[in-house]
Tab-separated table of C-alpha atoms and ligand atoms in Angstrom:
chain	number	residue	atom	x	y	z
Q	130	UNK	CA	-10.608	-14.454	-16.273
Q	131	UNK	CA	-12.871	-12.929	-13.704
Q	132	UNK	CA	-12.168	-14.067	-10.109
Q	133	UNK	CA	-15.181	-15.367	-8.187
Q	134	UNK	CA	-15.856	-14.131	-4.550
Q	135	UNK	CA	-16.402	-16.938	-1.957
Q	136	UNK	CA	-16.397	-17.435	1.635
Q	137	UNK	CA	-13.650	-19.259	3.629
Q	138	UNK	CA	-14.613	-22.808	3.761
Q	139	UNK	CA	-18.260	-23.745	3.485
Q	140	UNK	CA	-19.247	-20.513	4.952
Q	141	UNK	CA	-20.496	-17.285	3.265
Q	142	UNK	CA	-18.089	-14.409	2.926
Q	143	UNK	CA	-17.873	-13.004	6.527
Q	144	UNK	CA	-17.661	-9.683	7.740
Q	145	UNK	CA	-18.973	-7.711	5.154
Q	146	UNK	CA	-18.920	-3.888	6.096
Q	147	UNK	CA	-20.840	-1.158	4.313
Q	148	UNK	CA	-19.048	2.332	4.190
Q	149	UNK	CA	-20.937	5.296	2.774
Q	150	UNK	CA	-19.075	6.687	-0.284
Q	151	UNK	CA	-20.129	9.815	-2.364
Q	152	UNK	CA	-22.237	9.074	-5.281
Q	153	UNK	CA	-20.611	10.165	-8.513
Q	154	UNK	CA	-22.990	8.752	-11.346
Q	155	UNK	CA	-20.444	9.726	-14.192
Q	156	UNK	CA	-17.824	7.500	-12.498
Q	157	UNK	CA	-20.219	4.595	-12.065
Q	158	UNK	CA	-21.052	4.923	-15.713
Q	159	UNK	CA	-17.678	4.781	-16.828
Q	160	UNK	CA	-16.964	1.846	-14.612
Q	161	UNK	CA	-19.810	-0.358	-15.741
Q	162	UNK	CA	-18.346	-1.513	-19.054
Q	163	UNK	CA	-15.001	-2.295	-17.232
Q	164	UNK	CA	-16.397	-4.762	-14.551
Q	165	UNK	CA	-17.385	-8.318	-15.312
Q	166	UNK	CA	-20.760	-9.862	-14.337
Q	167	UNK	CA	-20.764	-10.927	-10.687
Q	168	UNK	CA	-23.256	-11.825	-8.303
Q	169	UNK	CA	-24.882	-8.828	-6.307
Q	170	UNK	CA	-24.745	-6.861	-9.566
Q	171	UNK	CA	-27.716	-6.755	-11.829
Q	172	UNK	CA	-27.716	-9.509	-13.998
Q	173	UNK	CA	-27.912	-7.491	-17.272
Q	174	UNK	CA	-26.594	-4.025	-17.950
Q	175	UNK	CA	-29.919	-2.060	-18.878
Q	176	UNK	CA	-29.731	0.145	-22.052
Q	177	UNK	CA	-29.349	3.761	-21.493
Q	178	UNK	CA	-27.871	3.192	-17.963
Q	179	UNK	CA	-26.080	6.407	-17.811
Q	180	UNK	CA	-29.441	8.156	-17.236
Q	181	UNK	CA	-30.736	5.604	-14.770
Q	182	UNK	CA	-30.144	6.802	-11.237
Q	183	UNK	CA	-31.670	3.959	-9.574
Q	184	UNK	CA	-29.659	1.597	-11.547
Q	185	UNK	CA	-26.380	3.590	-11.195
Q	186	UNK	CA	-27.084	3.925	-7.210
Q	187	UNK	CA	-27.246	0.085	-7.071
Q	188	UNK	CA	-24.043	-0.613	-8.753
Q	189	UNK	CA	-22.359	2.260	-6.817
Q	190	UNK	CA	-23.337	0.221	-3.702
Q	191	UNK	CA	-22.011	-3.044	-4.808
Q	192	UNK	CA	-18.788	-1.716	-6.326
Q	193	UNK	CA	-17.719	0.933	-3.740
Q	194	UNK	CA	-19.546	0.618	-0.589
Q	195	UNK	CA	-19.860	-3.055	0.283
Q	196	UNK	CA	-16.465	-4.382	1.349
Q	197	UNK	CA	-15.817	-8.013	2.217
Q	198	UNK	CA	-13.615	-8.185	5.160
Q	199	UNK	CA	-12.871	-11.827	5.162
Q	200	UNK	CA	-13.132	-14.307	2.407
Q	201	UNK	CA	-11.433	-15.428	-0.867
Q	202	UNK	CA	-11.305	-14.725	-4.690
Q	203	UNK	CA	-11.132	-17.846	-6.527
Q	204	UNK	CA	-10.149	-18.408	-9.976
Q	205	UNK	CA	-12.843	-20.604	-11.617
Q	206	UNK	CA	-10.360	-22.234	-14.079
Q	207	UNK	CA	-7.500	-23.358	-11.592
Q	208	UNK	CA	-9.204	-23.061	-8.191
Q	209	UNK	CA	-6.522	-20.976	-7.165
Q	210	UNK	CA	-7.750	-19.019	-3.986
Q	211	UNK	CA	-6.776	-15.670	-3.301
Q	212	UNK	CA	-7.462	-14.772	0.495
Q	213	UNK	CA	-8.963	-11.636	1.618
Q	214	UNK	CA	-7.755	-10.513	4.990
Q	215	UNK	CA	-8.820	-7.198	6.504
Q	216	UNK	CA	-10.650	-6.322	3.466
Q	217	UNK	CA	-7.364	-6.451	1.424
Q	218	UNK	CA	-7.204	-9.426	-1.200
Q	219	UNK	CA	-3.701	-11.105	-1.031
Q	220	UNK	CA	-2.774	-11.606	-4.907
Q	221	UNK	CA	0.813	-12.667	-4.315
Q	222	UNK	CA	1.744	-15.587	-6.217
Q	223	UNK	CA	4.318	-18.221	-4.904
Q	224	UNK	CA	7.630	-18.088	-6.811
Q	225	UNK	CA	6.656	-21.125	-8.750
Q	226	UNK	CA	3.485	-19.766	-10.102
Q	227	UNK	CA	5.100	-16.907	-11.501
U	272	UNK	CA	18.216	9.364	0.772
U	273	UNK	CA	21.059	11.647	0.888
U	274	UNK	CA	22.730	9.828	3.526
U	275	UNK	CA	23.028	6.378	5.000
U	276	UNK	CA	22.576	2.957	3.153
U	277	UNK	CA	19.686	2.634	0.751
U	278	UNK	CA	16.690	0.808	1.910
U	279	UNK	CA	16.907	-1.609	-0.835
U	280	UNK	CA	20.429	-2.667	0.348
U	281	UNK	CA	19.122	-3.383	3.567
U	282	UNK	CA	16.524	-6.132	3.275
U	283	UNK	CA	13.686	-6.992	1.052
U	284	UNK	CA	10.684	-4.651	1.065
U	285	UNK	CA	8.332	-6.995	3.284
U	286	UNK	CA	11.317	-6.936	5.760
U	287	UNK	CA	12.331	-3.440	5.529
U	288	UNK	CA	8.865	-1.950	5.496
U	289	UNK	CA	8.021	-3.649	8.816
U	290	UNK	CA	5.561	-1.747	11.214
U	291	UNK	CA	8.058	0.821	12.469
U	292	UNK	CA	9.334	1.897	9.396
U	293	UNK	CA	5.728	1.805	7.899
U	294	UNK	CA	4.636	4.008	10.675
U	295	UNK	CA	6.893	6.680	9.805
U	296	UNK	CA	5.167	7.318	6.525
U	297	UNK	CA	1.794	7.486	8.486
U	298	UNK	CA	2.809	9.583	11.415
U	299	UNK	CA	5.846	11.667	10.853
U	300	UNK	CA	4.383	14.899	9.357
U	301	UNK	CA	7.469	15.989	7.541
U	302	UNK	CA	7.557	12.701	5.654
U	303	UNK	CA	3.962	12.711	5.030
U	304	UNK	CA	4.516	16.094	3.474
U	305	UNK	CA	7.256	14.968	1.265
U	306	UNK	CA	5.218	12.053	0.033
U	307	UNK	CA	1.929	14.149	-0.614
U	308	UNK	CA	3.998	16.672	-2.574
U	309	UNK	CA	5.601	14.080	-4.689
U	310	UNK	CA	1.878	12.444	-5.322
U	311	UNK	CA	0.717	15.709	-6.134
U	312	UNK	CA	3.349	16.470	-8.611
U	313	UNK	CA	2.930	13.060	-10.153
U	314	UNK	CA	-0.830	13.553	-10.675
U	315	UNK	CA	-0.108	16.939	-12.271
U	316	UNK	CA	2.064	15.022	-14.743
U	317	UNK	CA	-0.354	12.619	-15.480
U	318	UNK	CA	-2.390	15.492	-17.005
U	319	UNK	CA	-5.682	13.823	-16.496
U	320	UNK	CA	-8.693	15.179	-18.465
U	321	UNK	CA	-10.550	17.394	-16.377
U	322	UNK	CA	-14.007	16.885	-17.492
U	323	UNK	CA	-14.354	13.178	-16.272
U	324	UNK	CA	-13.717	11.305	-13.100
U	325	UNK	CA	-10.782	8.820	-13.529
U	326	UNK	CA	-9.661	5.488	-12.215
U	327	UNK	CA	-6.233	5.261	-11.263
U	328	UNK	CA	-3.645	2.689	-10.100
U	329	UNK	CA	-0.945	3.387	-7.443
U	330	UNK	CA	1.939	1.061	-7.173
U	331	UNK	CA	3.553	0.771	-3.937
U	332	UNK	CA	0.945	2.780	-2.503
U	333	UNK	CA	1.720	1.956	1.059
U	334	UNK	CA	3.962	-0.097	2.915
U	335	UNK	CA	1.784	-3.024	2.248
U	336	UNK	CA	3.572	-6.307	1.505
U	337	UNK	CA	2.912	-9.000	4.008
U	338	UNK	CA	1.702	-8.041	7.545
U	339	UNK	CA	1.897	-4.109	7.459
U	340	UNK	CA	-1.642	-4.082	6.106
U	341	UNK	CA	-2.818	-2.527	9.459
U	342	UNK	CA	-0.679	0.389	8.883
U	343	UNK	CA	-2.219	0.709	5.420
U	344	UNK	CA	-5.731	0.837	6.822
U	345	UNK	CA	-4.981	3.538	9.133
U	346	UNK	CA	-4.470	5.988	5.932
U	347	UNK	CA	-7.712	6.706	4.559
U	348	UNK	CA	-7.728	5.862	1.207
U	349	UNK	CA	-10.576	6.230	-1.333
U	350	UNK	CA	-10.635	3.026	-3.489
U	351	UNK	CA	-9.417	-0.536	-2.893
U	352	UNK	CA	-6.206	-2.033	-1.799
U	353	UNK	CA	-4.625	-5.307	-2.778
U	354	UNK	CA	-1.476	-7.154	-1.851
U	355	UNK	CA	0.813	-7.782	-4.614
U	356	UNK	CA	4.405	-7.904	-6.001
U	357	UNK	CA	4.614	-5.649	-8.947
U	358	UNK	CA	7.533	-7.622	-10.339
U	359	UNK	CA	4.922	-10.622	-10.690
U	360	UNK	CA	2.985	-8.654	-13.460
U	361	UNK	CA	-0.430	-6.981	-13.097
U	362	UNK	CA	-3.812	-8.739	-13.875
U	363	UNK	CA	-6.399	-6.473	-14.704
U	364	UNK	CA	-8.690	-6.294	-17.533
U	365	UNK	CA	-7.161	-4.444	-20.685
U	366	UNK	CA	-7.794	-0.607	-20.705
U	367	UNK	CA	-8.899	-0.643	-16.859
U	368	UNK	CA	-7.117	2.466	-15.586
U	369	UNK	CA	-7.050	5.877	-16.704
U	370	UNK	CA	-3.557	6.358	-15.335
U	371	UNK	CA	-0.909	5.076	-13.008
U	372	UNK	CA	1.246	6.683	-10.334
U	373	UNK	CA	3.882	5.344	-8.188
U	374	UNK	CA	5.834	7.277	-5.367
U	375	UNK	CA	9.355	6.392	-4.305
U	376	UNK	CA	8.765	2.450	-5.127
U	377	UNK	CA	10.120	1.692	-8.546
U	378	UNK	CA	13.856	1.317	-7.651
U	379	UNK	CA	12.678	-1.686	-5.560
U	380	UNK	CA	12.109	-3.459	-8.682
U	381	UNK	CA	15.969	-3.369	-9.774
U	382	UNK	CA	16.480	-5.736	-6.703
U	383	UNK	CA	16.879	-9.481	-6.804
U	384	UNK	CA	15.467	-10.135	-3.358
U	385	UNK	CA	14.539	-13.730	-3.825
U	386	UNK	CA	16.299	-16.754	-5.495
U	387	UNK	CA	15.140	-16.618	-9.047
U	388	UNK	CA	14.545	-12.914	-9.138
U	389	UNK	CA	15.639	-11.493	-12.048
U	390	UNK	CA	15.426	-7.502	-12.323
U	391	UNK	CA	15.272	-7.269	-16.191
U	392	UNK	CA	12.500	-9.976	-16.371
U	393	UNK	CA	10.461	-8.541	-13.400
U	394	UNK	CA	10.657	-5.111	-14.935
U	395	UNK	CA	9.645	-6.181	-18.308
U	396	UNK	CA	6.945	-8.288	-16.854
U	397	UNK	CA	5.663	-5.322	-14.741
U	398	UNK	CA	5.720	-2.759	-17.705
U	399	UNK	CA	4.184	-4.867	-20.125
U	400	UNK	CA	1.293	-5.876	-18.046
U	401	UNK	CA	0.830	-2.177	-16.923
U	402	UNK	CA	0.894	-1.048	-20.357
U	403	UNK	CA	-1.871	-3.571	-21.164
U	404	UNK	CA	-4.449	-2.435	-18.298
U	405	UNK	CA	-4.124	1.324	-19.057
U	406	UNK	CA	-6.325	2.689	-21.609
U	407	UNK	CA	-4.834	4.163	-24.666
U	408	UNK	CA	-3.477	7.726	-24.511
U	409	UNK	CA	-2.971	7.397	-20.703
U	410	UNK	CA	0.063	8.076	-18.545
U	411	UNK	CA	2.081	6.241	-15.935
U	412	UNK	CA	4.220	8.757	-13.663
U	413	UNK	CA	6.943	7.072	-11.357
U	414	UNK	CA	8.753	9.426	-8.933
U	415	UNK	CA	11.748	6.934	-7.875
U	416	UNK	CA	15.128	7.223	-6.395
U	417	UNK	CA	17.547	5.570	-9.240
U	418	UNK	CA	20.772	4.346	-7.547
U	419	UNK	CA	22.907	5.277	-10.548
U	420	UNK	CA	22.585	6.107	-14.072
U	421	UNK	CA	22.729	2.235	-15.139
U	422	UNK	CA	19.549	1.685	-12.919
U	423	UNK	CA	17.766	4.426	-14.976
U	424	UNK	CA	18.844	2.917	-18.238
U	425	UNK	CA	17.902	-0.472	-17.138
U	426	UNK	CA	14.180	0.694	-16.064
U	427	UNK	CA	13.539	2.897	-19.138
U	428	UNK	CA	14.850	0.213	-21.589
U	429	UNK	CA	12.189	-2.479	-20.209
U	430	UNK	CA	9.588	0.207	-20.485
U	431	UNK	CA	10.218	1.129	-23.871
U	432	UNK	CA	10.475	-2.515	-24.715
U	433	UNK	CA	7.082	-2.889	-23.250
U	434	UNK	CA	5.691	-0.262	-25.774
U	435	UNK	CA	5.783	2.945	-23.645
U	436	UNK	CA	7.234	6.191	-24.857
U	437	UNK	CA	8.280	9.153	-22.640
U	438	UNK	CA	11.202	9.614	-20.589
U	439	UNK	CA	12.545	11.294	-17.390
U	440	UNK	CA	11.292	14.564	-16.001
U	441	UNK	CA	13.732	16.154	-13.423
U	442	UNK	CA	12.564	18.772	-10.987
U	443	UNK	CA	15.110	21.237	-9.496
U	444	UNK	CA	17.927	19.552	-11.275
U	445	UNK	CA	20.457	22.017	-9.837
U	446	UNK	CA	19.662	21.264	-6.148
U	447	UNK	CA	20.974	18.418	-4.377
U	448	UNK	CA	17.890	18.427	-1.835
U	449	UNK	CA	15.091	19.412	-3.910
U	450	UNK	CA	15.801	17.380	-6.898
U	451	UNK	CA	13.337	14.863	-7.856
U	452	UNK	CA	13.136	12.261	-10.679
U	453	UNK	CA	10.028	11.267	-12.444
U	454	UNK	CA	9.909	8.703	-15.220
U	455	UNK	CA	6.712	9.733	-17.317
U	456	UNK	CA	5.429	7.044	-19.578
U	457	UNK	CA	2.803	7.473	-22.352
U	458	UNK	CA	0.635	4.331	-23.387
U	459	UNK	CA	-0.708	4.751	-26.828
U	460	UNK	CA	0.520	5.647	-30.294
U	461	UNK	CA	0.307	9.410	-30.044
U	462	UNK	CA	3.549	10.693	-28.750
U	463	UNK	CA	3.209	13.569	-26.345
U	464	UNK	CA	5.856	16.079	-25.463
U	465	UNK	CA	7.473	15.504	-21.980
U	466	UNK	CA	6.358	17.922	-19.401
U	467	UNK	CA	9.222	20.312	-18.275
U	468	UNK	CA	10.761	19.872	-14.921
U	469	UNK	CA	10.129	22.452	-12.216
U	470	UNK	CA	12.744	25.114	-11.235
U	471	UNK	CA	14.268	24.949	-14.849
U	472	UNK	CA	13.519	28.316	-16.248
U	473	UNK	CA	16.496	28.436	-18.386
U	474	UNK	CA	15.874	28.847	-22.091
U	475	UNK	CA	17.132	25.472	-23.108
U	476	UNK	CA	14.126	23.563	-22.581
U	477	UNK	CA	15.842	19.981	-23.602
U	478	UNK	CA	18.050	20.339	-20.545
U	479	UNK	CA	15.524	18.585	-17.984
U	480	UNK	CA	13.898	16.159	-19.896
U	481	UNK	CA	15.389	13.152	-21.319
U	482	UNK	CA	13.112	11.882	-24.503
U	483	UNK	CA	13.697	8.194	-24.997
U	484	UNK	CA	11.973	7.320	-28.105
U	485	UNK	CA	9.688	8.343	-31.207
U	486	UNK	CA	9.959	11.384	-33.014
U	487	UNK	CA	9.212	14.884	-31.435
U	488	UNK	CA	5.885	16.248	-31.980
U	489	UNK	CA	4.928	19.876	-31.781
U	490	UNK	CA	2.203	19.632	-29.262
U	491	UNK	CA	1.672	22.343	-26.998
U	492	UNK	CA	2.052	21.426	-23.415
U	493	UNK	CA	0.110	23.453	-20.976
U	494	UNK	CA	2.799	24.606	-18.411
U	495	UNK	CA	2.109	26.273	-15.021
U	496	UNK	CA	-0.628	24.998	-13.059
U	497	UNK	CA	2.098	24.276	-10.760
U	498	UNK	CA	1.778	22.834	-7.249
U	499	UNK	CA	-0.341	25.842	-6.140
U	500	UNK	CA	-2.884	23.792	-4.063
U	501	UNK	CA	-0.139	21.556	-2.407
U	502	UNK	CA	0.060	23.701	0.807
U	503	UNK	CA	-3.718	23.631	1.403
U	504	UNK	CA	-3.992	20.081	0.517
U	505	UNK	CA	-1.441	18.918	3.109
U	506	UNK	CA	-3.014	21.290	5.678
U	507	UNK	CA	-6.635	19.757	5.038
U	508	UNK	CA	-5.103	16.315	5.029
U	509	UNK	CA	-3.289	17.002	8.488
U	510	UNK	CA	-6.458	18.436	9.924
U	511	UNK	CA	-8.520	15.346	8.851
U	512	UNK	CA	-5.614	13.248	10.768
U	513	UNK	CA	-5.776	15.187	13.936
U	514	UNK	CA	-9.581	15.123	14.077
U	515	UNK	CA	-9.271	11.288	13.715
U	516	UNK	CA	-6.670	11.479	16.711
U	517	UNK	CA	-3.504	10.349	14.866
W	650	LIG	C1	9.136	4.360	0.105
W	650	LIG	S1	7.664	3.349	0.151
W	650	LIG	C2	6.652	4.567	-0.457
W	650	LIG	C3	5.291	4.547	-0.171
W	650	LIG	C4	4.136	5.206	-0.649
W	650	LIG	N1	4.099	5.030	-1.998
W	650	LIG	C5	4.535	6.884	0.069
W	650	LIG	O1	4.648	7.633	-0.932
W	650	LIG	O2	4.206	7.031	0.966
W	650	LIG	C6	8.006	2.204	-0.910
W	650	LIG	C7	7.037	1.168	-1.279
W	650	LIG	O3	7.301	0.452	-2.335
W	650	LIG	C8	6.556	-0.857	-1.946
W	650	LIG	N2	7.077	-1.852	-2.907
W	650	LIG	C9	8.507	-2.319	-2.882
W	650	LIG	N3	8.823	-3.386	-3.868
W	650	LIG	C10	7.406	-3.466	-4.351
W	650	LIG	C11	7.041	-4.515	-5.267
W	650	LIG	N4	7.793	-5.434	-5.789
W	650	LIG	N5	5.723	-4.420	-5.626
W	650	LIG	C12	4.632	-3.448	-5.126
W	650	LIG	N6	5.265	-2.729	-4.109
W	650	LIG	C13	6.498	-2.678	-3.646
W	650	LIG	C14	6.879	-1.136	-0.420
W	650	LIG	O4	6.026	-1.959	0.024
W	650	LIG	C15	6.518	0.236	-0.073
W	650	LIG	O5	5.336	0.546	0.488
């Protein structure tokens, strides 16, 4: 199940920072089949994406450079929220959820 | 680890690795050096393919549990951190990672820190979920400090039950100070031969590896390539740190 990224309360995700990360087209190509679709990523994976630098750079930017500092990851099925604090999602479950 | 009480006996990890203790790992250069060497050796044991970039999982990366997050942030990481208890299992898509490393953390899972914690179940949950999120043919290497042989047995049993093959690699087994223990696990059908421990030049090559299951295959294992880059790597890391004023 892919978790959905949301802001806290009604707000949008807050404190989005962008860090520059070295672009490695091969790494990004290998990651594309592993990530789910999500907002911010191009809606469809284009054919022959390994050779499309512009596309890979966009994915690189979203996957590695954009960092959400505050917000939540939400499970669309159960509604369970996993808060993001200082850019680090807290995935700890309560003992009764294990 | 030679003297004093073991950290796991003192308090649960989120209490033991409070800010002061965590800071030792980011500021004490002797400690950094040891941890860096252990990571390098573990990555070497992962035997990653050289021709493609890899996506790795590091369990117990930093003194992360609960509120020591600010310490984690000080240590520059390439990649993402998340806050989790490995004993609750991992929830990643199947085949996500090309390998897993873990330095000085696994022994914590043998503890029952909370009411209802059952180390056997937690270890099994951890290993089985790890198995599924590793790509076939990849490895997981855990440097750890087992308290006694029973702990080694407990851990390896749960790992094998979860589908891994592999076993222990022991570096410098004859030195009390330099001796280091690695649990080296293989995810997938093909049984690799365990790498040899360092400092074990004796002819008997079975001596420092404990193979746990499956039949032995006559695959060649690349030896050598030792930790030759370690010194430079640490030096660079320290310089970077100094430049950042740490
Ligand atoms: C001795 S420190 C090593 C830290 C780091 N790997 C290094 O080499 O510098 C042990 C780490 O294991 C983590 N740890 C302990 N129990 C854990 C658990 N159940 N799940 C995830 N991490 C855990 C602690 O938070 C701590 O960061």
